[in-house]
Amino acid sequence: MTPADPPAPMPPAVMRPLDFRRQDEATMLATSTHLREVMRTRRSVRSFATDPVPRELVEAALEVAASAPSGAHRQPWTFVVVADPEERRRIREAAEEEERAFYADRAPEEWLRALAPLGTDDVKTHLTDAPWLIVMLRHRWTVQPDGSRSKNYYSSESCGIAAGFLIAALHQMGLATLPHTPSPMGFLTEILQRPEHEQPYLVLPVGYPAPDAVVPDIDRKPLDEVVVWR
Ligand code: IYR
């Protein structure tokens, strides 16, 4: 037996000055009020207009998403932006097949009961109607330039944060989206021909709501139910 190689030396942490300017509190308060009012109107939209949306808007929202913090700064995400109608048709077909099985037999009664107030079903028009479809994939590991694998850390949490950034950015820009999770999502790996380390994480149609779009008549918990100050 040969002794194991000694570990490579630790890379140094290279630091740079933080770009941060304090703002006056009146400005901070005005921003927070505006943001709260804007975000209050965000809803998950299930029926989309087919009207086009300029690519640069989607790109700007993706820049925001890709600025999210991530475990060990691995940035363990890929955003596949699908516009191609044929690819979209195949994605919808495969998703609806899974959803039919989900709603007909796979979902336990308790889950269906939880979904009932949302009025969801196995028809996924948003997959073909919205002008853009963002498929977010989580990197289960990082492929190094030499092809070797290195571990990622908190990749699910990291992707969740990036998805939140994306949803907030799209809404503030005036676009609608829906965090859609067809289950299982393996068919996306195949249709989009993604490598093994990229696991489908979330599907986000992006566009304008259909003129007759409706949303469930449900409310958010008030802050005093979700926040504990100590
Ligand atoms: N994936 C199914 C079911 C579904 C699950 C949850 I959790 C939702 O919040 C909404 C739907 C579907 O997309 O219909």
PDB file of C-alpha atoms and ligand atoms in Angstrom:
ATOM      1  CA  MET A   1       0.000   0.000   0.000  1.00  0.00           C
ATOM      2  CA  THR A   2       1.274   3.451  -0.864  1.00  0.00           C
ATOM      3  CA  PRO A   3       0.610   6.222   1.599  1.00  0.00           C
ATOM      4  CA  ALA A   4      -2.096   8.703   0.500  1.00  0.00           C
ATOM      5  CA  ASP A   5      -0.887  11.905  -1.151  1.00  0.00           C
ATOM      6  CA  PRO A   6      -0.811  14.827   1.246  1.00  0.00           C
ATOM      7  CA  PRO A   7      -3.791  17.136   0.671  1.00  0.00           C
ATOM      8  CA  ALA A   8      -3.216  20.075  -1.692  1.00  0.00           C
ATOM      9  CA  PRO A   9      -2.539  23.352   0.100  1.00  0.00           C
ATOM     10  CA  MET A  10      -5.663  25.352   0.974  1.00  0.00           C
ATOM     11  CA  PRO A  11      -6.362  28.114  -1.529  1.00  0.00           C
ATOM     12  CA  PRO A  12      -6.132  31.553   0.076  1.00  0.00           C
ATOM     13  CA  ALA A  13      -9.248  33.687   0.601  1.00  0.00           C
ATOM     14  CA  VAL A  14      -8.799  36.735  -1.638  1.00  0.00           C
ATOM     15  CA  MET A  15     -10.837  39.654  -0.338  1.00  0.00           C
ATOM     16  CA  ARG A  16     -12.025  42.915  -1.876  1.00  0.00           C
ATOM     17  CA  PRO A  17     -13.838  45.937  -0.433  1.00  0.00           C
ATOM     18  CA  LEU A  18     -17.607  45.640  -0.013  1.00  0.00           C
ATOM     19  CA  ASP A  19     -19.670  47.865  -2.297  1.00  0.00           C
ATOM     20  CA  PHE A  20     -22.282  49.203   0.139  1.00  0.00           C
ATOM     21  CA  ARG A  21     -23.681  52.652   0.771  1.00  0.00           C
ATOM     22  CA  ARG A  22     -25.859  53.460   3.735  1.00  0.00           C
ATOM     23  CA  GLN A  23     -29.102  55.221   2.822  1.00  0.00           C
ATOM     24  CA  ASP A  24     -31.098  57.634   4.890  1.00  0.00           C
ATOM     25  CA  GLU A  25     -33.927  56.004   6.807  1.00  0.00           C
ATOM     26  CA  ALA A  26     -36.686  57.942   5.060  1.00  0.00           C
ATOM     27  CA  THR A  27     -35.520  56.509   1.729  1.00  0.00           C
ATOM     28  CA  MET A  28     -35.268  53.018   3.218  1.00  0.00           C
ATOM     29  CA  LEU A  29     -38.778  53.259   4.568  1.00  0.00           C
ATOM     30  CA  ALA A  30     -40.175  54.523   1.251  1.00  0.00           C
ATOM     31  CA  THR A  31     -38.453  51.648  -0.579  1.00  0.00           C
ATOM     32  CA  SER A  32     -39.761  49.079   1.881  1.00  0.00           C
ATOM     33  CA  THR A  33     -43.336  50.369   1.604  1.00  0.00           C
ATOM     34  CA  HIS A  34     -43.184  50.335  -2.179  1.00  0.00           C
ATOM     35  CA  LEU A  35     -41.668  46.864  -2.246  1.00  0.00           C
ATOM     36  CA  ARG A  36     -44.238  45.510   0.166  1.00  0.00           C
ATOM     37  CA  GLU A  37     -47.094  46.872  -1.932  1.00  0.00           C
ATOM     38  CA  VAL A  38     -45.618  45.508  -5.150  1.00  0.00           C
ATOM     39  CA  MET A  39     -44.947  42.063  -3.690  1.00  0.00           C
ATOM     40  CA  ARG A  40     -48.368  41.918  -2.095  1.00  0.00           C
ATOM     41  CA  THR A  41     -49.900  41.705  -5.584  1.00  0.00           C
ATOM     42  CA  ARG A  42     -47.750  38.765  -6.697  1.00  0.00           C
ATOM     43  CA  ARG A  43     -49.778  35.670  -7.451  1.00  0.00           C
ATOM     44  CA  SER A  44     -48.976  32.357  -9.050  1.00  0.00           C
ATOM     45  CA  VAL A  45     -50.597  32.541 -12.466  1.00  0.00           C
ATOM     46  CA  ARG A  46     -51.820  29.415 -14.239  1.00  0.00           C
ATOM     47  CA  SER A  47     -53.215  30.861 -17.454  1.00  0.00           C
ATOM     48  CA  PHE A  48     -50.976  32.944 -19.661  1.00  0.00           C
ATOM     49  CA  ALA A  49     -51.437  35.171 -22.684  1.00  0.00           C
ATOM     50  CA  THR A  50     -49.434  34.092 -25.699  1.00  0.00           C
ATOM     51  CA  ASP A  51     -48.204  37.678 -26.233  1.00  0.00           C
ATOM     52  CA  PRO A  52     -44.451  37.885 -26.742  1.00  0.00           C
ATOM     53  CA  VAL A  53     -42.089  39.189 -24.054  1.00  0.00           C
ATOM     54  CA  PRO A  54     -38.708  40.615 -25.097  1.00  0.00           C
ATOM     55  CA  ARG A  55     -35.828  38.268 -24.385  1.00  0.00           C
ATOM     56  CA  GLU A  56     -33.871  41.054 -22.668  1.00  0.00           C
ATOM     57  CA  LEU A  57     -36.491  41.196 -19.896  1.00  0.00           C
ATOM     58  CA  VAL A  58     -36.096  37.494 -19.195  1.00  0.00           C
ATOM     59  CA  GLU A  59     -32.335  37.903 -19.340  1.00  0.00           C
ATOM     60  CA  ALA A  60     -32.471  40.741 -16.787  1.00  0.00           C
ATOM     61  CA  ALA A  61     -34.545  38.602 -14.411  1.00  0.00           C
ATOM     62  CA  LEU A  62     -32.078  35.729 -14.837  1.00  0.00           C
ATOM     63  CA  GLU A  63     -29.209  38.071 -13.929  1.00  0.00           C
ATOM     64  CA  VAL A  64     -31.023  38.747 -10.676  1.00  0.00           C
ATOM     65  CA  ALA A  65     -31.608  35.023 -10.053  1.00  0.00           C
ATOM     66  CA  ALA A  66     -27.976  34.191 -10.767  1.00  0.00           C
ATOM     67  CA  SER A  67     -26.877  36.795  -8.195  1.00  0.00           C
ATOM     68  CA  ALA A  68     -28.317  34.696  -5.360  1.00  0.00           C
ATOM     69  CA  PRO A  69     -26.097  33.481  -2.538  1.00  0.00           C
ATOM     70  CA  SER A  70     -25.203  29.784  -2.623  1.00  0.00           C
ATOM     71  CA  GLY A  71     -23.524  27.193  -0.423  1.00  0.00           C
ATOM     72  CA  ALA A  72     -19.725  27.505  -0.745  1.00  0.00           C
ATOM     73  CA  HIS A  73     -20.481  29.859  -3.662  1.00  0.00           C
ATOM     74  CA  ARG A  74     -20.968  26.850  -5.936  1.00  0.00           C
ATOM     75  CA  GLN A  75     -23.809  28.557  -7.849  1.00  0.00           C
ATOM     76  CA  PRO A  76     -25.313  25.092  -8.318  1.00  0.00           C
ATOM     77  CA  TRP A  77     -27.869  26.016 -10.963  1.00  0.00           C
ATOM     78  CA  THR A  78     -28.569  26.058 -14.673  1.00  0.00           C
ATOM     79  CA  PHE A  79     -31.503  27.933 -16.181  1.00  0.00           C
ATOM     80  CA  VAL A  80     -32.606  26.431 -19.481  1.00  0.00           C
ATOM     81  CA  VAL A  81     -34.798  28.934 -21.308  1.00  0.00           C
ATOM     82  CA  VAL A  82     -37.093  27.133 -23.702  1.00  0.00           C
ATOM     83  CA  ALA A  83     -38.882  29.084 -26.413  1.00  0.00           C
ATOM     84  CA  ASP A  84     -38.977  26.426 -29.143  1.00  0.00           C
ATOM     85  CA  PRO A  85     -42.637  25.411 -29.676  1.00  0.00           C
ATOM     86  CA  GLU A  86     -41.838  21.812 -30.536  1.00  0.00           C
ATOM     87  CA  GLU A  87     -39.754  21.332 -27.412  1.00  0.00           C
ATOM     88  CA  ARG A  88     -42.477  23.038 -25.403  1.00  0.00           C
ATOM     89  CA  ARG A  89     -45.095  20.711 -26.841  1.00  0.00           C
ATOM     90  CA  ARG A  90     -43.041  17.675 -25.837  1.00  0.00           C
ATOM     91  CA  ILE A  91     -42.515  19.049 -22.333  1.00  0.00           C
ATOM     92  CA  ARG A  92     -46.236  19.674 -21.928  1.00  0.00           C
ATOM     93  CA  GLU A  93     -47.142  16.231 -23.187  1.00  0.00           C
ATOM     94  CA  ALA A  94     -44.728  14.522 -20.800  1.00  0.00           C
ATOM     95  CA  ALA A  95     -45.704  16.743 -17.856  1.00  0.00           C
ATOM     96  CA  GLU A  96     -49.404  16.151 -18.389  1.00  0.00           C
ATOM     97  CA  GLU A  97     -48.854  12.420 -18.558  1.00  0.00           C
ATOM     98  CA  GLU A  98     -47.176  12.533 -15.122  1.00  0.00           C
ATOM     99  CA  GLU A  99     -49.824  14.874 -13.762  1.00  0.00           C
ATOM    100  CA  ARG A 100     -52.648  12.630 -14.963  1.00  0.00           C
ATOM    101  CA  ALA A 101     -51.092   9.770 -13.006  1.00  0.00           C
ATOM    102  CA  PHE A 102     -50.588  12.093 -10.036  1.00  0.00           C
ATOM    103  CA  TYR A 103     -54.155  13.353  -9.876  1.00  0.00           C
ATOM    104  CA  ALA A 104     -55.746  10.001 -10.769  1.00  0.00           C
ATOM    105  CA  ASP A 105     -53.770   7.597  -8.531  1.00  0.00           C
ATOM    106  CA  ARG A 106     -50.416   8.728  -7.222  1.00  0.00           C
ATOM    107  CA  ALA A 107     -51.414  11.614  -4.973  1.00  0.00           C
ATOM    108  CA  PRO A 108     -52.643  10.591  -1.545  1.00  0.00           C
ATOM    109  CA  GLU A 109     -56.096  11.846  -0.595  1.00  0.00           C
ATOM    110  CA  GLU A 110     -54.548  14.249   1.919  1.00  0.00           C
ATOM    111  CA  TRP A 111     -52.419  15.920  -0.774  1.00  0.00           C
ATOM    112  CA  LEU A 112     -55.400  16.271  -3.137  1.00  0.00           C
ATOM    113  CA  ARG A 113     -57.361  17.814  -0.285  1.00  0.00           C
ATOM    114  CA  ALA A 114     -54.567  20.348   0.285  1.00  0.00           C
ATOM    115  CA  LEU A 115     -54.538  21.243  -3.425  1.00  0.00           C
ATOM    116  CA  ALA A 116     -58.315  21.458  -3.826  1.00  0.00           C
ATOM    117  CA  PRO A 117     -58.563  25.159  -2.790  1.00  0.00           C
ATOM    118  CA  LEU A 118     -56.070  26.017  -5.546  1.00  0.00           C
ATOM    119  CA  GLY A 119     -58.154  24.446  -8.297  1.00  0.00           C
ATOM    120  CA  THR A 120     -55.175  22.756  -9.954  1.00  0.00           C
ATOM    121  CA  ASP A 121     -55.545  19.837 -12.336  1.00  0.00           C
ATOM    122  CA  ASP A 122     -53.576  17.844 -14.891  1.00  0.00           C
ATOM    123  CA  VAL A 123     -53.997  20.343 -17.750  1.00  0.00           C
ATOM    124  CA  LYS A 124     -50.875  22.472 -18.033  1.00  0.00           C
ATOM    125  CA  THR A 125     -51.621  25.118 -20.668  1.00  0.00           C
ATOM    126  CA  HIS A 126     -48.945  27.407 -19.236  1.00  0.00           C
ATOM    127  CA  LEU A 127     -46.275  25.050 -20.588  1.00  0.00           C
ATOM    128  CA  THR A 128     -47.167  25.957 -24.162  1.00  0.00           C
ATOM    129  CA  ASP A 129     -48.953  29.331 -23.833  1.00  0.00           C
ATOM    130  CA  ALA A 130     -46.439  31.464 -21.958  1.00  0.00           C
ATOM    131  CA  PRO A 131     -43.848  32.908 -24.350  1.00  0.00           C
ATOM    132  CA  TRP A 132     -40.924  31.649 -22.233  1.00  0.00           C
ATOM    133  CA  LEU A 133     -40.346  28.582 -20.138  1.00  0.00           C
ATOM    134  CA  ILE A 134     -37.477  28.603 -17.667  1.00  0.00           C
ATOM    135  CA  VAL A 135     -36.417  25.174 -16.481  1.00  0.00           C
ATOM    136  CA  MET A 136     -34.215  25.465 -13.450  1.00  0.00           C
ATOM    137  CA  LEU A 137     -31.840  22.580 -12.755  1.00  0.00           C
ATOM    138  CA  ARG A 138     -29.964  21.915  -9.533  1.00  0.00           C
ATOM    139  CA  HIS A 139     -26.372  20.739  -9.718  1.00  0.00           C
ATOM    140  CA  ARG A 140     -26.071  17.633  -7.574  1.00  0.00           C
ATOM    141  CA  TRP A 141     -22.300  18.013  -7.758  1.00  0.00           C
ATOM    142  CA  THR A 142     -19.874  20.341  -9.524  1.00  0.00           C
ATOM    143  CA  VAL A 143     -17.907  19.109 -12.500  1.00  0.00           C
ATOM    144  CA  GLN A 144     -14.385  20.512 -12.251  1.00  0.00           C
ATOM    145  CA  PRO A 145     -12.513  21.634 -15.391  1.00  0.00           C
ATOM    146  CA  ASP A 146     -10.571  18.323 -15.336  1.00  0.00           C
ATOM    147  CA  GLY A 147     -13.848  16.369 -15.332  1.00  0.00           C
ATOM    148  CA  SER A 148     -13.651  15.303 -11.676  1.00  0.00           C
ATOM    149  CA  ARG A 149     -16.620  15.699  -9.334  1.00  0.00           C
ATOM    150  CA  SER A 150     -16.642  17.903  -6.277  1.00  0.00           C
ATOM    151  CA  LYS A 151     -19.349  18.111  -3.663  1.00  0.00           C
ATOM    152  CA  ASN A 152     -21.914  20.878  -3.513  1.00  0.00           C
ATOM    153  CA  TYR A 153     -23.305  22.186  -0.250  1.00  0.00           C
ATOM    154  CA  TYR A 154     -26.912  23.151   0.461  1.00  0.00           C
ATOM    155  CA  SER A 155     -27.691  23.044  -3.253  1.00  0.00           C
ATOM    156  CA  SER A 156     -31.462  22.716  -2.674  1.00  0.00           C
ATOM    157  CA  GLU A 157     -31.510  25.703  -0.360  1.00  0.00           C
ATOM    158  CA  SER A 158     -29.331  27.650  -2.809  1.00  0.00           C
ATOM    159  CA  CYS A 159     -31.658  26.900  -5.717  1.00  0.00           C
ATOM    160  CA  GLY A 160     -34.658  27.844  -3.591  1.00  0.00           C
ATOM    161  CA  ILE A 161     -33.117  31.225  -2.859  1.00  0.00           C
ATOM    162  CA  ALA A 162     -32.266  31.776  -6.540  1.00  0.00           C
ATOM    163  CA  ALA A 163     -35.810  30.810  -7.531  1.00  0.00           C
ATOM    164  CA  GLY A 164     -37.125  33.343  -5.015  1.00  0.00           C
ATOM    165  CA  PHE A 165     -34.922  36.041  -6.512  1.00  0.00           C
ATOM    166  CA  LEU A 166     -36.206  35.102  -9.971  1.00  0.00           C
ATOM    167  CA  ILE A 167     -39.869  35.144  -8.992  1.00  0.00           C
ATOM    168  CA  ALA A 168     -39.483  38.495  -7.201  1.00  0.00           C
ATOM    169  CA  ALA A 169     -37.593  40.023 -10.135  1.00  0.00           C
ATOM    170  CA  LEU A 170     -40.138  38.881 -12.713  1.00  0.00           C
ATOM    171  CA  HIS A 171     -43.017  40.212 -10.655  1.00  0.00           C
ATOM    172  CA  GLN A 172     -41.393  43.589 -10.056  1.00  0.00           C
ATOM    173  CA  MET A 173     -40.721  43.841 -13.784  1.00  0.00           C
ATOM    174  CA  GLY A 174     -44.415  43.306 -14.481  1.00  0.00           C
ATOM    175  CA  LEU A 175     -44.306  39.691 -15.577  1.00  0.00           C
ATOM    176  CA  ALA A 176     -46.193  36.702 -14.257  1.00  0.00           C
ATOM    177  CA  THR A 177     -44.847  33.277 -13.409  1.00  0.00           C
ATOM    178  CA  LEU A 178     -45.765  30.016 -11.717  1.00  0.00           C
ATOM    179  CA  PRO A 179     -43.364  27.821  -9.784  1.00  0.00           C
ATOM    180  CA  HIS A 180     -44.419  24.542 -11.357  1.00  0.00           C
ATOM    181  CA  THR A 181     -43.131  21.173 -10.163  1.00  0.00           C
ATOM    182  CA  PRO A 182     -44.294  18.352 -12.373  1.00  0.00           C
ATOM    183  CA  SER A 183     -43.586  15.214 -10.438  1.00  0.00           C
ATOM    184  CA  PRO A 184     -41.439  13.324 -11.261  1.00  0.00           C
ATOM    185  CA  MET A 185     -39.464  15.670 -13.531  1.00  0.00           C
ATOM    186  CA  GLY A 186     -36.997  13.203 -15.016  1.00  0.00           C
ATOM    187  CA  PHE A 187     -38.457  13.672 -18.506  1.00  0.00           C
ATOM    188  CA  LEU A 188     -36.913  17.164 -18.596  1.00  0.00           C
ATOM    189  CA  THR A 189     -33.384  15.735 -18.411  1.00  0.00           C
ATOM    190  CA  GLU A 190     -34.124  13.728 -21.505  1.00  0.00           C
ATOM    191  CA  ILE A 191     -36.000  16.322 -23.545  1.00  0.00           C
ATOM    192  CA  LEU A 192     -33.509  19.079 -22.747  1.00  0.00           C
ATOM    193  CA  GLN A 193     -30.514  16.713 -22.969  1.00  0.00           C
ATOM    194  CA  ARG A 194     -28.945  17.839 -19.722  1.00  0.00           C
ATOM    195  CA  PRO A 195     -25.945  16.143 -18.108  1.00  0.00           C
ATOM    196  CA  GLU A 196     -26.269  13.714 -15.205  1.00  0.00           C
ATOM    197  CA  HIS A 197     -25.276  16.205 -12.510  1.00  0.00           C
ATOM    198  CA  GLU A 198     -28.132  18.588 -13.388  1.00  0.00           C
ATOM    199  CA  GLN A 199     -31.386  17.603 -11.728  1.00  0.00           C
ATOM    200  CA  PRO A 200     -34.622  19.324 -12.794  1.00  0.00           C
ATOM    201  CA  TYR A 201     -35.652  21.549  -9.914  1.00  0.00           C
ATOM    202  CA  LEU A 202     -38.419  23.918 -10.974  1.00  0.00           C
ATOM    203  CA  VAL A 203     -40.309  24.911 -14.124  1.00  0.00           C
ATOM    204  CA  LEU A 204     -41.264  28.569 -14.490  1.00  0.00           C
ATOM    205  CA  PRO A 205     -43.455  29.747 -17.348  1.00  0.00           C
ATOM    206  CA  VAL A 206     -42.940  33.488 -17.894  1.00  0.00           C
ATOM    207  CA  GLY A 207     -45.252  35.922 -19.624  1.00  0.00           C
ATOM    208  CA  TYR A 208     -48.329  38.067 -19.197  1.00  0.00           C
ATOM    209  CA  PRO A 209     -51.423  36.656 -17.527  1.00  0.00           C
ATOM    210  CA  ALA A 210     -54.301  35.739 -19.857  1.00  0.00           C
ATOM    211  CA  PRO A 211     -56.837  38.608 -19.874  1.00  0.00           C
ATOM    212  CA  ASP A 212     -59.376  36.383 -18.123  1.00  0.00           C
ATOM    213  CA  ALA A 213     -56.895  34.886 -15.632  1.00  0.00           C
ATOM    214  CA  VAL A 214     -58.303  34.097 -12.209  1.00  0.00           C
ATOM    215  CA  VAL A 215     -56.485  33.138  -9.025  1.00  0.00           C
ATOM    216  CA  PRO A 216     -57.644  31.307  -5.919  1.00  0.00           C
ATOM    217  CA  ASP A 217     -59.424  33.539  -3.402  1.00  0.00           C
ATOM    218  CA  ILE A 218     -56.926  32.887  -0.636  1.00  0.00           C
ATOM    219  CA  ASP A 219     -55.000  35.150   1.712  1.00  0.00           C
ATOM    220  CA  ARG A 220     -51.564  35.211   3.236  1.00  0.00           C
ATOM    221  CA  LYS A 221     -50.984  34.692   6.923  1.00  0.00           C
ATOM    222  CA  PRO A 222     -50.645  37.969   8.801  1.00  0.00           C
ATOM    223  CA  LEU A 223     -47.174  38.747  10.050  1.00  0.00           C
ATOM    224  CA  ASP A 224     -48.021  38.083  13.675  1.00  0.00           C
ATOM    225  CA  GLU A 225     -48.680  34.451  12.732  1.00  0.00           C
ATOM    226  CA  VAL A 226     -45.369  33.948  10.986  1.00  0.00           C
ATOM    227  CA  VAL A 227     -42.936  36.158  12.891  1.00  0.00           C
ATOM    228  CA  VAL A 228     -41.705  35.828  16.437  1.00  0.00           C
ATOM    229  CA  TRP A 229     -39.784  38.793  17.842  1.00  0.00           C
ATOM    230  CA  ARG A 230     -37.700  38.024  20.910  1.00  0.00           C
TER     231      ARG A 230
HETATM  232  N1  IYR B   1     -47.419  18.955  -9.515  1.00  0.00           N
HETATM  233  C1  IYR B   1     -48.852  19.051  -9.534  1.00  0.00           C
HETATM  234  C2  IYR B   1     -49.459  19.133  -8.196  1.00  0.00           C
HETATM  235  C3  IYR B   1     -49.206  20.348  -7.394  1.00  0.00           C
HETATM  236  C4  IYR B   1     -48.481  20.238  -6.227  1.00  0.00           C
HETATM  237  C5  IYR B   1     -48.310  21.319  -5.410  1.00  0.00           C
HETATM  238  I1  IYR B   1     -47.336  21.074  -3.651  1.00  0.00           I
HETATM  239  C6  IYR B   1     -48.866  22.571  -5.766  1.00  0.00           C
HETATM  240  O1  IYR B   1     -48.718  23.665  -4.920  1.00  0.00           O
HETATM  241  C7  IYR B   1     -49.605  22.677  -6.922  1.00  0.00           C
HETATM  242  C8  IYR B   1     -49.737  21.565  -7.746  1.00  0.00           C
HETATM  243  C9  IYR B   1     -49.309  20.183 -10.450  1.00  0.00           C
HETATM  244  O2  IYR B   1     -48.483  20.952 -10.906  1.00  0.00           O
HETATM  245  O3  IYR B   1     -50.492  20.279 -10.707  1.00  0.00           O
END
